[in-house]
Short mmCIF file of C-alpha atoms in Angstrom, two decimals:
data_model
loop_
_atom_site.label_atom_id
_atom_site.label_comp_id
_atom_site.label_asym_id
_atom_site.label_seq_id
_atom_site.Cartn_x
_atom_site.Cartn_y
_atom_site.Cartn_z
CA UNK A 154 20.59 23.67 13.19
CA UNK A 155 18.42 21.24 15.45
CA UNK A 156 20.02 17.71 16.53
CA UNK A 157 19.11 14.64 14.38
CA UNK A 158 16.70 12.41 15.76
CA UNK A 159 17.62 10.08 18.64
CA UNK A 160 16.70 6.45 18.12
CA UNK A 161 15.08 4.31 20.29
CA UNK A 162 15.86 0.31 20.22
CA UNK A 163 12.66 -0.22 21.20
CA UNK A 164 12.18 0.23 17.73
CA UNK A 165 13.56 -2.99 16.40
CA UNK A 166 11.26 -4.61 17.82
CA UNK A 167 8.56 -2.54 16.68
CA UNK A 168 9.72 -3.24 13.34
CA UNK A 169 9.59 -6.88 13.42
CA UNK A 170 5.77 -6.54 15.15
CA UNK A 171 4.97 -4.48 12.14
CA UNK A 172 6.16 -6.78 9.39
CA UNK A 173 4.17 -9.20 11.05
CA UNK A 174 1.03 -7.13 11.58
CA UNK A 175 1.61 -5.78 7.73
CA UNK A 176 1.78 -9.60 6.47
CA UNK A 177 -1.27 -10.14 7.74
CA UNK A 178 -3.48 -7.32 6.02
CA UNK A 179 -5.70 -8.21 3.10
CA UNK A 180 -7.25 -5.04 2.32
CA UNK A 181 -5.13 -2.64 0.23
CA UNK A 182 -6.43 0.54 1.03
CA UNK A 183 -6.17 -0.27 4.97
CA UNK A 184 -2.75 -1.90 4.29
CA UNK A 185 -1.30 1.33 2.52
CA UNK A 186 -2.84 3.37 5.78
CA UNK A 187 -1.37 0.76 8.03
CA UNK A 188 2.47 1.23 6.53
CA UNK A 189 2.41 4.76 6.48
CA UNK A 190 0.82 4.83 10.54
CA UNK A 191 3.21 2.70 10.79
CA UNK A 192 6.39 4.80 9.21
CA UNK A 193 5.08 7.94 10.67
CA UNK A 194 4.73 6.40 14.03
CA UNK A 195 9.18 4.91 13.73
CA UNK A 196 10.48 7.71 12.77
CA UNK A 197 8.01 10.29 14.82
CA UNK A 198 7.00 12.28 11.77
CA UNK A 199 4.45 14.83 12.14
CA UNK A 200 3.24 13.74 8.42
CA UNK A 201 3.64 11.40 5.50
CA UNK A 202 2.54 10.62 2.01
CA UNK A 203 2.60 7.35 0.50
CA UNK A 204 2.15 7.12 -3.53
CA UNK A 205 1.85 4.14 -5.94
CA UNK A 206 3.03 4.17 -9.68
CA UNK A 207 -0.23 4.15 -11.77
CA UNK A 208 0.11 3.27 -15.06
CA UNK A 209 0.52 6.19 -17.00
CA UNK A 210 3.68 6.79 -15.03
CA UNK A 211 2.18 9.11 -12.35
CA UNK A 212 2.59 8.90 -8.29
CA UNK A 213 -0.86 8.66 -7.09
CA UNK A 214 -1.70 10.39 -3.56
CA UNK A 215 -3.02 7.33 -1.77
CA UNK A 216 -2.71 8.57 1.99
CA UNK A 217 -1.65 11.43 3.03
CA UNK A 218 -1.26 12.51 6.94
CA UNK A 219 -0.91 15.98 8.31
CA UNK A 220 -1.75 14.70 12.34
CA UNK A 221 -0.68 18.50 13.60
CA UNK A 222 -3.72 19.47 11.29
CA UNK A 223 -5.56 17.21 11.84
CA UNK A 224 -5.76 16.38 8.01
CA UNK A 225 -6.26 12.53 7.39
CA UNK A 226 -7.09 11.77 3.89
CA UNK A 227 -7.34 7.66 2.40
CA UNK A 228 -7.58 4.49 4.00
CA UNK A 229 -10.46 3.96 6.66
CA UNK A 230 -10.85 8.02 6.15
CA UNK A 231 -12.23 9.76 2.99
CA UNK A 232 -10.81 9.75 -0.17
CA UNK A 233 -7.45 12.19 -0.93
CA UNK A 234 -9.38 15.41 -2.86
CA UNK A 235 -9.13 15.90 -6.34
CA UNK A 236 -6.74 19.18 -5.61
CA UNK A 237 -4.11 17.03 -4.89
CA UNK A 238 -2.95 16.16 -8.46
CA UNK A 239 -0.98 12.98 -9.41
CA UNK A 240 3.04 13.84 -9.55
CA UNK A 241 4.13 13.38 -13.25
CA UNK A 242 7.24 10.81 -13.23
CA UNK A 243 8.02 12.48 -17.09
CA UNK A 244 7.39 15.92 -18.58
CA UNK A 245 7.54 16.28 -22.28
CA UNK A 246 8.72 12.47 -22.20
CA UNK A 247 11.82 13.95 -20.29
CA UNK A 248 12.58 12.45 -16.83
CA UNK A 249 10.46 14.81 -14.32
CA UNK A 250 13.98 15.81 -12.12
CA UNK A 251 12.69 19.01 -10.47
CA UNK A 252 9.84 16.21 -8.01
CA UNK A 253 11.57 14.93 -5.05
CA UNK A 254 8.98 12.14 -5.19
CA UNK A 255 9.35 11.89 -8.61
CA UNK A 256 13.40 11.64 -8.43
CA UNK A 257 13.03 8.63 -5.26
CA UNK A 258 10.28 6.73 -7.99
CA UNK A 259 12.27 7.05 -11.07
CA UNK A 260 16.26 6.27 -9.54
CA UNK A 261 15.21 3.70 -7.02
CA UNK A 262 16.66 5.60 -4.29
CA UNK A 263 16.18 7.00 -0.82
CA UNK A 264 16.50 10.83 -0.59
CA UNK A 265 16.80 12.85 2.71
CA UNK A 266 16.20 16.70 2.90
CA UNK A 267 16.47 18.59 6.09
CA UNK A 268 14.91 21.78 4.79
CA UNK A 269 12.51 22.14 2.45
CA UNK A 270 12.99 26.03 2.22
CA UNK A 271 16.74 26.04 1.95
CA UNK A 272 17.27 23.32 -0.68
CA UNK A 273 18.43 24.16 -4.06
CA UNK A 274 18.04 20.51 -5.84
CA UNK A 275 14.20 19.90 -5.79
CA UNK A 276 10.79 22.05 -6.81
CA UNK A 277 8.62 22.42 -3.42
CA UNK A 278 6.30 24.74 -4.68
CA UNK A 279 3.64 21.91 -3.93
CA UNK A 280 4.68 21.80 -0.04
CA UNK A 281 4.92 25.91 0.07
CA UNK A 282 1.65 25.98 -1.13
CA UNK A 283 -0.15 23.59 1.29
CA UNK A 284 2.66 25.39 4.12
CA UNK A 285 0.20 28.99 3.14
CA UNK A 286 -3.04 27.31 2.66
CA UNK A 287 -3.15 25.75 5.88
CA UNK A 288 -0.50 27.59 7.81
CA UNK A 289 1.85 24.89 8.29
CA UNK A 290 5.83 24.63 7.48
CA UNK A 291 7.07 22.16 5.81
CA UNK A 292 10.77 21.36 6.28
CA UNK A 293 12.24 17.88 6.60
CA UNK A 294 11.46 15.08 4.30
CA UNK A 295 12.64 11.70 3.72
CA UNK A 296 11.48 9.94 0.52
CA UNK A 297 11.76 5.69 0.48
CA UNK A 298 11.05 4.19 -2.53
CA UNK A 299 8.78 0.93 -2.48
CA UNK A 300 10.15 -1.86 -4.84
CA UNK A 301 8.83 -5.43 -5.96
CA UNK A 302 9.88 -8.35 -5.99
CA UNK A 303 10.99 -7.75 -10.01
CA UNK A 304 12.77 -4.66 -8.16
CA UNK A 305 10.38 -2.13 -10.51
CA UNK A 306 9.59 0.76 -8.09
CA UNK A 307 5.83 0.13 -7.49
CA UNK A 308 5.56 3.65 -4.76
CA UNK A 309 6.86 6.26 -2.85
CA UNK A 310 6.87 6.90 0.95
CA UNK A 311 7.33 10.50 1.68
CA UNK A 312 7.63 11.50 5.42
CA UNK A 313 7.34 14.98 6.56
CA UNK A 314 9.01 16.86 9.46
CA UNK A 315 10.92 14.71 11.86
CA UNK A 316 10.43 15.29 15.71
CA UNK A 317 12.82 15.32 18.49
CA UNK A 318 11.28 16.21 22.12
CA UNK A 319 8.59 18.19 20.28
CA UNK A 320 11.05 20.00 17.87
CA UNK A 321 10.95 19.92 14.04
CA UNK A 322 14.34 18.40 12.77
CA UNK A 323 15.69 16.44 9.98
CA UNK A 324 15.91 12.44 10.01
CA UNK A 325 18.85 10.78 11.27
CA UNK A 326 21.01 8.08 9.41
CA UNK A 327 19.33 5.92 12.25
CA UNK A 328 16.23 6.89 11.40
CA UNK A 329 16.51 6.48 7.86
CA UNK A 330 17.88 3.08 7.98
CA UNK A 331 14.78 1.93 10.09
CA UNK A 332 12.25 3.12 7.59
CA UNK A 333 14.09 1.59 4.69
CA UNK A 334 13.32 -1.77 6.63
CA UNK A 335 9.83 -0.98 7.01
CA UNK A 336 9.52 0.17 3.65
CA UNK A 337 11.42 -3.24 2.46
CA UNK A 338 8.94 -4.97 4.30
CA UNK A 339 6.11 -3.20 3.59
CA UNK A 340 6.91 -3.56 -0.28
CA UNK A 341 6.83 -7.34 0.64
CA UNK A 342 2.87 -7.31 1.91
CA UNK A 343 1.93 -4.82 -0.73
CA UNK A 344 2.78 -7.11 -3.70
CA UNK A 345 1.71 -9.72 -2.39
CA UNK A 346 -1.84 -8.22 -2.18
CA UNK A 347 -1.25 -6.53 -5.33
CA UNK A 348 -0.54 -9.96 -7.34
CA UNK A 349 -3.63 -11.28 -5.85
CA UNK A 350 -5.82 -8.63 -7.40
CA UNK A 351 -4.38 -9.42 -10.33
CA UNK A 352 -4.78 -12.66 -10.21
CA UNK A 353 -8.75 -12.01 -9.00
CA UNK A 354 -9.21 -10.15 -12.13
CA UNK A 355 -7.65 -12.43 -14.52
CA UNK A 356 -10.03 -15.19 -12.71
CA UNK A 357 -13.29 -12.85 -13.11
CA UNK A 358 -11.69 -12.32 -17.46
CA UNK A 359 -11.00 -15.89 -17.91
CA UNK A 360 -15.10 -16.70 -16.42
CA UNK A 361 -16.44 -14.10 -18.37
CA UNK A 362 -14.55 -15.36 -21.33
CA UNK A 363 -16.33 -18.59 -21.02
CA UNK A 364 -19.24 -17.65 -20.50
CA UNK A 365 -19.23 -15.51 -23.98
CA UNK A 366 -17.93 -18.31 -25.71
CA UNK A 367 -20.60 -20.32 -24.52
CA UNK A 368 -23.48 -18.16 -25.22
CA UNK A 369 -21.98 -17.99 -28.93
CA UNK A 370 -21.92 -21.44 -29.17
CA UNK A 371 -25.73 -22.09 -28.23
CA UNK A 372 -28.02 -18.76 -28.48
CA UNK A 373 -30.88 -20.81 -26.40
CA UNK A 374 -29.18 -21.20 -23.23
CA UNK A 375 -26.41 -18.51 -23.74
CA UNK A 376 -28.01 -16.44 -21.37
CA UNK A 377 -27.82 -18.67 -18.48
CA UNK A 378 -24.15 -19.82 -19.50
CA UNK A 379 -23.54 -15.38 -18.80
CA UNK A 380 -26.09 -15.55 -15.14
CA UNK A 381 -24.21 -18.24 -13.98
CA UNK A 382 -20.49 -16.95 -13.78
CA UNK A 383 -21.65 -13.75 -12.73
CA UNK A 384 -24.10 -15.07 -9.77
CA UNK A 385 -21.43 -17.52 -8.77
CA UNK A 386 -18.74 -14.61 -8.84
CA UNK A 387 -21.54 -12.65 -6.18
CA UNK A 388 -21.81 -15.55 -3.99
CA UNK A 389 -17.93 -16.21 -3.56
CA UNK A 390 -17.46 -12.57 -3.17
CA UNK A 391 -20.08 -12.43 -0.33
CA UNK A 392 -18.66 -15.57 1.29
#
């Protein structure tokens, strides 16, 4: 079997640069591409995935990273493809236990495999078939689960095949405890920008609900009461 990773200090403060650089992202989409860079770049991972919990209990493929491949999907690149179905967190209402990715999302917990093709505890039919489709092999994997502040898993980050001087191995205990900072600290900047969508939307609800009551209350000017909200709403978001 291949040596562990070795770990460089360097990387501590790396990680503290990050959770800065993290903090200040306020675009979701590049902030989820920035964590997973990020993680990849840590633990030297040829590739990564990083989910979020939707709310019919699914992981959502948000990024994913093949950089051997060449295969970049989300963030500043185009969109993951349809092929790459959501992971079901239950089947038949029955905890989904056969998902790695599944498992990490639904127990909270950070699971480490060295081999893909020799483990008996987890279904990676998924990873065998991209491994033949694109004539890859994937073999080590380290899930992290992302957590709020409520401690509610809100995603998954999945990195693939660990390097050491060029060589596919299996993450060390060094390793691993170095992304579970990241990941603590990228759960941090995430829900933060999460809660402010959220609060955004309730904003843009609470205007609209206004504006209806308004027009309701006085049909002749009720469509200006609805213009205004929505042209004010277009000049804030331009600004």
């Amino acid at each position: 079997m291949n040596s562990p990773q070795n770990i460089d200090f360097n990387n501590l403060q790396k990680l503290i640069d990050i959770g800065r650089a993290l903090s200040r992202e306020k675009n979701i989409n590049i902030l989820l591409e920035k964590i997973l860079i990020e993680a990849r770049n840590i633990s030297h991972s040829d590739g990564g995935t990083l989910y979020l919990v939707t709310n019919d209990n699914r992981l959502s493929f948000e990024i994913m990273h093949t950089e051997s491949k060449n295969i970049f999907y989300g963030g500043s690149s185009e969109s993951v493809p349809d092929y790459f179905y959501p992971v079901k967190l239950y089947v038949d209402g029955k905890p989904n236990l056969n998902s790695v990715s599944a498992v990490c999302a639904l127990k909270g917990k950070t699971i480490n495999i060295k081999d893909a093709y020799t483990d008996q505890d987890y279904d990676f039919s998924g990873p065998k078939g991209f491994d033949k489709k694109y004539n890859y092999h994937s073999k080590s994997f380290l899930n992290v689960p992302l957590t709020n502040h409520k401690d509610d898993v809100i995603g998954v980050l999945q990195l693939l095949n660990a390097k050491n001087d060029g060589e596919i191995t299996y993450y060390s205990n060094e390793i691993v405890n170095l992304v579970e900072s990241l990941a603590s600290q990228a759960s941090i900047a995430l829900t933060n920008q999460l809660l402010i969508e959220e609060q955004k939307q309730l904003f843009k609800s609470f205007i609209q609900l206004v504006a209806e009551a308004l027009e309701k209350k006085d049909k002749v000017t009720g469509g200006h009461c609805t213009r205004v909200p929505l042209l004010t709403m277009m000049i804030a978001e331009a600004i």
